[in-house]
Short mmCIF file of C-alpha atoms and ligand atoms in Angstrom, two decimals:
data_model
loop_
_atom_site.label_atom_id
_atom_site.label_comp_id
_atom_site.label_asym_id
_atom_site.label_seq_id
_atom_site.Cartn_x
_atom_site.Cartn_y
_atom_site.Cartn_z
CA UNK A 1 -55.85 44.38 -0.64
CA UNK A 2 -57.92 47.04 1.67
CA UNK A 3 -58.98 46.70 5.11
CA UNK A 4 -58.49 42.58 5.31
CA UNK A 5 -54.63 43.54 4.33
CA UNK A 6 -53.80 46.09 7.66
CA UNK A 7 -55.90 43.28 10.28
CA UNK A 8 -53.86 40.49 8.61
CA UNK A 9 -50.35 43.05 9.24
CA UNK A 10 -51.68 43.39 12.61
CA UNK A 11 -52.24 39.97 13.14
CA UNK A 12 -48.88 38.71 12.05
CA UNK A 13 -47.40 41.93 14.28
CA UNK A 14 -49.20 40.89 17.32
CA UNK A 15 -47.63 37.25 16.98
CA UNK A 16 -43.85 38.16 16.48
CA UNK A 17 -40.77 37.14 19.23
CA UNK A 18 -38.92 40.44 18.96
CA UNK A 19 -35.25 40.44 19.70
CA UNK A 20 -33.45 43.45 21.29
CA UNK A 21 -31.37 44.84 19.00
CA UNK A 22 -34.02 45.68 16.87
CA UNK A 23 -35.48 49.30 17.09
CA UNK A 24 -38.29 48.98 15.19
CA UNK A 25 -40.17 46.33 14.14
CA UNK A 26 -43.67 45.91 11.86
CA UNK A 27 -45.57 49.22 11.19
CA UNK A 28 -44.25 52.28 9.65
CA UNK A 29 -42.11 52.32 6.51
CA UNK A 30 -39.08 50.43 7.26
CA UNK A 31 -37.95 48.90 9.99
CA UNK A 32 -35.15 49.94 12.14
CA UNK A 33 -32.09 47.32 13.52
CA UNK A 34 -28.77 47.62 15.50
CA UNK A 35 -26.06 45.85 13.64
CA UNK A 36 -23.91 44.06 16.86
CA UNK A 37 -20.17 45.48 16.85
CA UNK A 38 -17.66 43.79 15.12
CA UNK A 39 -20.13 42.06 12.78
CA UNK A 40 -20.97 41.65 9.64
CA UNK A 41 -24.73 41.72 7.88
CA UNK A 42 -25.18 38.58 6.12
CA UNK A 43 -27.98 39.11 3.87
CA UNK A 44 -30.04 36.91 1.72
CA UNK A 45 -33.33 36.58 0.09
CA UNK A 46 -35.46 33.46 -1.80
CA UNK A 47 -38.73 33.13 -3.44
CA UNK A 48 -41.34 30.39 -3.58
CA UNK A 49 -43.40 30.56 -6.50
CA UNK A 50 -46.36 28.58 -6.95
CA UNK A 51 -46.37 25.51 -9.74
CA UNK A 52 -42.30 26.39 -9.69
CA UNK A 53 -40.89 25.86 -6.12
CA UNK A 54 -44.16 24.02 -4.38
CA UNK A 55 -47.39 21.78 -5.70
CA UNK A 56 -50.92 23.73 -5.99
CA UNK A 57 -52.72 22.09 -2.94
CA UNK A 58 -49.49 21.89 -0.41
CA UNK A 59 -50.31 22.25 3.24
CA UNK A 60 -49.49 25.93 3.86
CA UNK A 61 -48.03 25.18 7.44
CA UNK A 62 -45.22 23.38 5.76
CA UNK A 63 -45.07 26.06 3.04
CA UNK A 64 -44.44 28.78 5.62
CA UNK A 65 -41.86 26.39 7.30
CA UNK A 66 -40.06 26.02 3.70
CA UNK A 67 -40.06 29.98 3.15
CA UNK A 68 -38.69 30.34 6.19
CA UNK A 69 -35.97 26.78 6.49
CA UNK A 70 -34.47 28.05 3.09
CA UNK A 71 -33.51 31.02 3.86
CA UNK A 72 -31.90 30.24 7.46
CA UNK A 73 -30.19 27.38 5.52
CA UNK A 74 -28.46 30.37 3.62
CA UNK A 75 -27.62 31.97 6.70
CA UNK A 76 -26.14 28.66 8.10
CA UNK A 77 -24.00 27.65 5.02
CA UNK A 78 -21.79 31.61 5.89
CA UNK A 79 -21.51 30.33 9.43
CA UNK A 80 -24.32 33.59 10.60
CA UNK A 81 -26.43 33.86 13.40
CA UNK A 82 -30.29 34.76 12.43
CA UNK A 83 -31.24 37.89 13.18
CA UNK A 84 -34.12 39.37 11.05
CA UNK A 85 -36.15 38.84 8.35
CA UNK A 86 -38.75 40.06 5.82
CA UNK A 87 -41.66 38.42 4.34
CA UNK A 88 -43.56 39.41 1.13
CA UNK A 89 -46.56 37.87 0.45
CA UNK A 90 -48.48 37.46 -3.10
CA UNK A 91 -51.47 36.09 -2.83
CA UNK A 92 -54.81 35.12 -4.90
CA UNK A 93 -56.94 35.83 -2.06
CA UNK A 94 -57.48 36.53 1.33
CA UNK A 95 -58.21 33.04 3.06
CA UNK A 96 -58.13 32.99 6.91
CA UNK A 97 -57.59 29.03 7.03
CA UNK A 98 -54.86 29.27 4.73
CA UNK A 99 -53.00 32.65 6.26
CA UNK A 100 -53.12 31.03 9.79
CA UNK A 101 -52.14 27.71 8.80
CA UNK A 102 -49.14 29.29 6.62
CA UNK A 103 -48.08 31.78 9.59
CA UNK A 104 -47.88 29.15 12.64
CA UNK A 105 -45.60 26.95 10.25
CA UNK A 106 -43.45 30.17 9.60
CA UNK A 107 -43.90 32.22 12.94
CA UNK A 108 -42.70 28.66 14.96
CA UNK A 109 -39.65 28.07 12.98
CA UNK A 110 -38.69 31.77 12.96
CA UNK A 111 -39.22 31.19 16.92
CA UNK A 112 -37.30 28.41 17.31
CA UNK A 113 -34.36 29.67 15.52
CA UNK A 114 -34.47 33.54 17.27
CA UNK A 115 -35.02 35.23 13.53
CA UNK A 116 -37.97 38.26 14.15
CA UNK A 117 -40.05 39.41 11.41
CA UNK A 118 -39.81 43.03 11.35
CA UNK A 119 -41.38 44.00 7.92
CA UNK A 120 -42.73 42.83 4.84
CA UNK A 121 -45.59 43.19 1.65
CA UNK A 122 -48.28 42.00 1.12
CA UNK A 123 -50.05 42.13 -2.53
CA UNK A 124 -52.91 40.18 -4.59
CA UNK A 125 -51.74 38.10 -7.29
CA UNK A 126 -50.66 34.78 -8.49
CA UNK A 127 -49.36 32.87 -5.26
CA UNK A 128 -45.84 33.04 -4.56
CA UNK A 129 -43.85 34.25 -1.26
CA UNK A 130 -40.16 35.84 -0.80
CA UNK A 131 -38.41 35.97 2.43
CA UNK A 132 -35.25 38.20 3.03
CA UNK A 133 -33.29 37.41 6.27
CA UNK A 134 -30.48 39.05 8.26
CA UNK A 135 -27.96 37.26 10.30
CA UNK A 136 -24.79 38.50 12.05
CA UNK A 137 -21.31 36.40 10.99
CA UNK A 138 -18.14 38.16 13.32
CA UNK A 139 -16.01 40.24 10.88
CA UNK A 140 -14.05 38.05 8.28
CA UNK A 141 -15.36 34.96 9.87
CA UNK A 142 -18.03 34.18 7.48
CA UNK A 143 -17.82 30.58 5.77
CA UNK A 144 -17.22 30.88 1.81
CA UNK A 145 -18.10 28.87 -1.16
CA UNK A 146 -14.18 29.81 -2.25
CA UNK A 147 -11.77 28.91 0.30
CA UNK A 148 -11.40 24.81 0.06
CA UNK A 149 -7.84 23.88 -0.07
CA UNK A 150 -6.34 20.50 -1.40
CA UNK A 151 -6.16 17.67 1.01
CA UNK A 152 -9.52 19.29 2.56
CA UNK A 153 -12.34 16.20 3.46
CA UNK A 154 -15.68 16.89 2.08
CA UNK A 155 -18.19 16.42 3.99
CA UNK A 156 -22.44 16.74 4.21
CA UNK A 157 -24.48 17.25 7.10
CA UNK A 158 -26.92 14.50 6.54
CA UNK A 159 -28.57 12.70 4.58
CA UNK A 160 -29.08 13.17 0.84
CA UNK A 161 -31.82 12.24 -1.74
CA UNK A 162 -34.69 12.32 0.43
CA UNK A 163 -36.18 15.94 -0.39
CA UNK A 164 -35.86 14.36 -4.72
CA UNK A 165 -37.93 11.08 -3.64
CA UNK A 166 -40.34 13.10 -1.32
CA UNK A 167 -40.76 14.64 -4.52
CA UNK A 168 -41.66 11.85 -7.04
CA UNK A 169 -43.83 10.56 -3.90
CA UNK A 170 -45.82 13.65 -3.98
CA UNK A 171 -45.87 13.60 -7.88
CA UNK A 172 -46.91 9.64 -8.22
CA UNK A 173 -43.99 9.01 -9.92
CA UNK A 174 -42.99 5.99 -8.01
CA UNK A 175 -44.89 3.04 -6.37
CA UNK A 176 -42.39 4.04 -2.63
CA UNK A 177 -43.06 5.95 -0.16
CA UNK A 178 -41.71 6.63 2.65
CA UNK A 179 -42.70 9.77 5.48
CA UNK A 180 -39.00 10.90 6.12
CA UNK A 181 -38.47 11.45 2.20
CA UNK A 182 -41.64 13.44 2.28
CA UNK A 183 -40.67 15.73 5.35
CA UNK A 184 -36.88 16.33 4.16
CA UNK A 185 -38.98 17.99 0.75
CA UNK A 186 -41.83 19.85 3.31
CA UNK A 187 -40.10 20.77 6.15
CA UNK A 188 -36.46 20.61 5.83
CA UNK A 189 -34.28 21.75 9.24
CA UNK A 190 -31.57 24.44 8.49
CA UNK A 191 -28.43 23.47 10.03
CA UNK A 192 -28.19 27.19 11.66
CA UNK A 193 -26.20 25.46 15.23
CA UNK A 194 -23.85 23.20 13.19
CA UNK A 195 -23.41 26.56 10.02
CA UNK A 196 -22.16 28.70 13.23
CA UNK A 197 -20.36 26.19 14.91
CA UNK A 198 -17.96 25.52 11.74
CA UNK A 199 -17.04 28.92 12.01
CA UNK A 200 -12.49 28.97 11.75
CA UNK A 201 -12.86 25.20 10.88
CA UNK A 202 -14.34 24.73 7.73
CA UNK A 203 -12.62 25.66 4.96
CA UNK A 204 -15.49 26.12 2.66
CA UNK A 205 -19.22 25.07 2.78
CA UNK A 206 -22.46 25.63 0.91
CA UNK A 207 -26.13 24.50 1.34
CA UNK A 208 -27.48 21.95 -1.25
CA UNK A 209 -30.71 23.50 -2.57
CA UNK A 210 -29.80 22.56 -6.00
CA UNK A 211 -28.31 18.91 -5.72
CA UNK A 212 -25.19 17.76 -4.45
CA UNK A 213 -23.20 17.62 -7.94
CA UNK A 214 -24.40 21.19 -9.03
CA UNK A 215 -23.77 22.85 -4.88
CA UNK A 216 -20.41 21.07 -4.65
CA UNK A 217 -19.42 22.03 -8.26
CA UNK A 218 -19.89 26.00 -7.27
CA UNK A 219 -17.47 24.81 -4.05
CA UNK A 220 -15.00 23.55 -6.80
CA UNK A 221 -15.52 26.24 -9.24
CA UNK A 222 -14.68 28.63 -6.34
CA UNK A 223 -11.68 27.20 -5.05
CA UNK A 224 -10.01 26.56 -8.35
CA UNK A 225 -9.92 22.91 -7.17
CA UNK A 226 -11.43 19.85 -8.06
CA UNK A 227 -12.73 16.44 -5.56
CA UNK A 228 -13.09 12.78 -5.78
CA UNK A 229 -16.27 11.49 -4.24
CA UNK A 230 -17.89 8.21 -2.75
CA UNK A 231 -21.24 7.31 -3.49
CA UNK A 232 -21.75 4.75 -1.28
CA UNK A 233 -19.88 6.94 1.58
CA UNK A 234 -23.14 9.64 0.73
CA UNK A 235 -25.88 9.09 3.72
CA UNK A 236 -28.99 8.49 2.63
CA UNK A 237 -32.79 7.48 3.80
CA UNK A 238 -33.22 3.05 2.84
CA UNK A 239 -36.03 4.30 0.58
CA UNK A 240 -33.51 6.31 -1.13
CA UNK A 241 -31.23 3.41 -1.97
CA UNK A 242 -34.30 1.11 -2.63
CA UNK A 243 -35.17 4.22 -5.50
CA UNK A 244 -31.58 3.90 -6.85
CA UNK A 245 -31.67 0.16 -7.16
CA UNK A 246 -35.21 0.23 -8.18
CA UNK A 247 -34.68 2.47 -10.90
CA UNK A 248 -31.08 1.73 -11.53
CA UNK A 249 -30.49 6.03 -11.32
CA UNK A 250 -27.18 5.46 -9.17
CA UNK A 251 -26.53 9.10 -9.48
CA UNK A 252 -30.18 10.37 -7.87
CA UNK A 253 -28.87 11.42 -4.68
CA UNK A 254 -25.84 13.96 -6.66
CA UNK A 255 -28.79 15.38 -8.68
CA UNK A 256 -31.67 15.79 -6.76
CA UNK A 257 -32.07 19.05 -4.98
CA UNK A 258 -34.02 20.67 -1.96
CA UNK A 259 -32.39 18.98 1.28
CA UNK A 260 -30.82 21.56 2.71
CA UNK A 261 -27.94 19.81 4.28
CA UNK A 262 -24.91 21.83 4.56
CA UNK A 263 -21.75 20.65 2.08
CA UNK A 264 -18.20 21.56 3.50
CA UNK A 265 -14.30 21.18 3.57
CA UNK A 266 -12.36 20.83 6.49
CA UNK A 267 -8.39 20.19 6.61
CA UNK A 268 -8.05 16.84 7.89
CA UNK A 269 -6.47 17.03 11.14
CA UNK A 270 -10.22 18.78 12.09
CA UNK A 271 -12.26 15.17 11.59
CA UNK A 272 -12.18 13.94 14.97
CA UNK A 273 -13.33 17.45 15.85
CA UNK A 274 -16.16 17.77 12.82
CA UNK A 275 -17.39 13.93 13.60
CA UNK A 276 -18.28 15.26 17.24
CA UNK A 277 -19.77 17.90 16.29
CA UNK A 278 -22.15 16.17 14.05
CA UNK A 279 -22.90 13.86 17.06
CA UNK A 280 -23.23 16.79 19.34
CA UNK A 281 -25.83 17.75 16.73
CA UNK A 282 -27.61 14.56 16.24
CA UNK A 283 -26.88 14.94 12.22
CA UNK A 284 -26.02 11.70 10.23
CA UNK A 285 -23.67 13.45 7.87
CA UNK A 286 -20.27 12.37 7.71
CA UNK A 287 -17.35 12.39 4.68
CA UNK A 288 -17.65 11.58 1.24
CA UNK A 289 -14.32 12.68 -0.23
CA UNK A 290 -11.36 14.88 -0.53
CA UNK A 291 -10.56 18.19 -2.29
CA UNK A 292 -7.58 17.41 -5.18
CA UNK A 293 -5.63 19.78 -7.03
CA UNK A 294 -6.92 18.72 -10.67
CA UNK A 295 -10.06 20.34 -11.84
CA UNK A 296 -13.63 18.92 -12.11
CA UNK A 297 -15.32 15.94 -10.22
CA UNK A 298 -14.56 12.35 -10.00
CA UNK A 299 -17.54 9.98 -8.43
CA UNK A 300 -16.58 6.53 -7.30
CA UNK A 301 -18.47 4.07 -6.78
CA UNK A 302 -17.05 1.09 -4.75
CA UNK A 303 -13.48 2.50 -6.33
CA UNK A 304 -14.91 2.83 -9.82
CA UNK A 305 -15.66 5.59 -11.77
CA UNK A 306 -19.05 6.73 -12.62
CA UNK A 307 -20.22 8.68 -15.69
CA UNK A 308 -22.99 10.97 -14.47
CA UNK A 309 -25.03 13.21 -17.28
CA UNK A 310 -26.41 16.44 -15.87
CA UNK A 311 -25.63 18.73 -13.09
CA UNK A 312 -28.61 18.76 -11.11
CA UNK A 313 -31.59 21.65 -11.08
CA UNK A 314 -30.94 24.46 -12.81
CA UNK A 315 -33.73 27.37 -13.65
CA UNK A 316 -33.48 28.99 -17.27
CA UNK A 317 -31.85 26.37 -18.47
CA UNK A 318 -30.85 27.29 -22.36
CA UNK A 319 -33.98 27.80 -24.61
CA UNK A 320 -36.58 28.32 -21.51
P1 ADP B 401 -45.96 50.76 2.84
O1 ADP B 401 -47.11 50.94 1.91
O2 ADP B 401 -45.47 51.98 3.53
O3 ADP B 401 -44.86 49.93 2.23
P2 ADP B 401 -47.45 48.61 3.95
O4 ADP B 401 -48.85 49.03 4.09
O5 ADP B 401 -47.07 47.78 2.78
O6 ADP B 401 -46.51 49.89 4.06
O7 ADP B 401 -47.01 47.86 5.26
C1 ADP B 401 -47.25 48.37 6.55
C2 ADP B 401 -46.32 47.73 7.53
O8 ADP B 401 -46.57 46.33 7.58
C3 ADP B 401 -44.84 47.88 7.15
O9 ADP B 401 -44.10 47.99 8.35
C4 ADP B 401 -44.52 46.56 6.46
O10 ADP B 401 -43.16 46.22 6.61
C5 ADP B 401 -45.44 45.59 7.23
N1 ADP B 401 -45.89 44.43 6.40
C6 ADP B 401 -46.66 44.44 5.28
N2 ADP B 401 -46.88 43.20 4.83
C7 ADP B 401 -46.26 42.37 5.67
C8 ADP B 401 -46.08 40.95 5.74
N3 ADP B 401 -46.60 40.12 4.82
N4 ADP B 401 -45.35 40.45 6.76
C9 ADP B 401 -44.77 41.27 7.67
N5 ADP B 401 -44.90 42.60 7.68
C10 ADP B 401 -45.61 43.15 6.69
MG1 MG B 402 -45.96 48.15 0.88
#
């Protein structure tokens, strides 16, 4: 992209919080890090791709923020620390509004959460964005999607459901609307204090980027195990439950995706310990079921069972 490529690389150099374990940040061909003894490199990477992932026209500060939120919410569901990540960039055209706007939203939350951009791309081309990030998780401590046990509680972090009606708000697909639903979809919060802090007492977790039926069923799938969930014990925003009652879709909140809440299983002699937490952390999450031994996933509602069709998003689905 010429010259307007190496001042925007300076610009988003100059604006970086470095951290000290990194030798080298932004500026020659790779950049160079000290892994901390005794740890382990969690490593994971997620692309936004325009018309796919986010809405022509979305405010780029929030887009940024999302790059950025999803992939720390990766780091959080292992139970790792941020450390560093990379940002490539794929974009129609150089605008300054935009760029600025789309780096303070992703330069605060890196900020906030101690993560340092140390490298990156950046190319011309249909809009999309990929961000790469680092954390450190101390050696065999890292939370896994395949280690819930029977008798576990399941639990989420907060609430669910929001990010899926932000989303028909945004696409005019219902007369509700409500600001929170609209934030959880624009600027979700990774749970990166609470991921670490259920480090050697969770069992199992998992973010829910993909809906709560189709996150917890990897858990399941995982563990060899199956669960029996509430509905009603699943916290959720009022305008969510309005939408459910509204549009008689009981099951919304197990299909819709994009909250990044954290979904985990703890033995249950760790609740009293778990429910503090989540006060500690000002979360409204809280249990919605138990691990059992026989395969697949029963949803209650009210003690009755629910037939649900689908398993929330899924991309390629057969055919496409
Ligand atoms: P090369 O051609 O050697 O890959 P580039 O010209 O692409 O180098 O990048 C120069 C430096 O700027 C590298 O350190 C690279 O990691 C960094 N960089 C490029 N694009 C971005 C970006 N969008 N965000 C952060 N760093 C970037
Ligand atoms: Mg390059």
């Amino acid at each position: 992209m010429g010259q307007g490529e190496f001042d925007l690389i300076r610009r988003i150099a100059a604006r970086v919080s470095p951290r000290q374990e990194t030798r080298l940040g932004i500026g020659d061909d790779c950049a160079l890090v000290q892994i901390p003894q005794g740890h382990e490199l969690a490593i994971t990477v997620d692309t936004m791709v325009e018309d796919i992932h986010f809405l022509k026209g979305t405010d780029p500060g929030h887009l940024g923020h999302k790059l950025l939120a999803v992939n720390l919410s990766d780091l959080a569901a292992m139970g790792a620390e941020p450390l560093w990540c990379t940002l490539a960039l794929t974009l129609p055209e150089l605008d300054p509004l935009w760029i600025e706007a789309f780096l303070e939203g992703f330069l605060s939350l890196a900020k906030s959460h101690h993560i340092e951009l140390i490298g990156g791309d950046t190319t011309q081309g249909p809009r999309a964005m990929t961000v790469q990030a680092l954390g450190k998780v101390p050696t065999g401590q890292a939370l896994r999607r395949s280690h819930a046990k029977v008798g576990d509680l399941i639990y989420v972090s907060g609430q669910i459901g929001g990010a899926g009606l932000g989303l028909k708000i945004r696409q005019s697909l219902t007369t509700l609307s409500d600001k929170a639903a609209i934030d959880a979809l624009e600027c979700p919060t990774p749970r990166t204090a609470l991921g670490q802090d259920l480090r050697g007492i969770a069992h199992a977790c998992i973010d829910i980027s993909d809906g709560l039926l189709a996150d917890l069923g990897h858990i399941l799938s995982a563990s060899k195990v199956g669960a029996s969930i509430d509905i009603e014990a699943i916290p959720q925003l009022a305008s969510v439950r309005s939408y459910c009652t509204l549009t008689g879709d009981i099951g919304f909140p197990l299909m819709s995706g994009d909250d990044y809440e954290l979904c985990f299983t703890v033995p249950s002699d760790k609740r009293s310990q778990v429910d503090s937490l989540l006060r500690q952390h000002r979360l409204q999450g809280g249990v919605i079921g138990v691990i059992v031994k026989s395969p697949g996933l029963d949803v209650q509602q009210g003690g009755k069972a629910l037939q649900l069709k689908g398993k929330g998003y899924e991309h390629f689905k057969s055919g496409t």
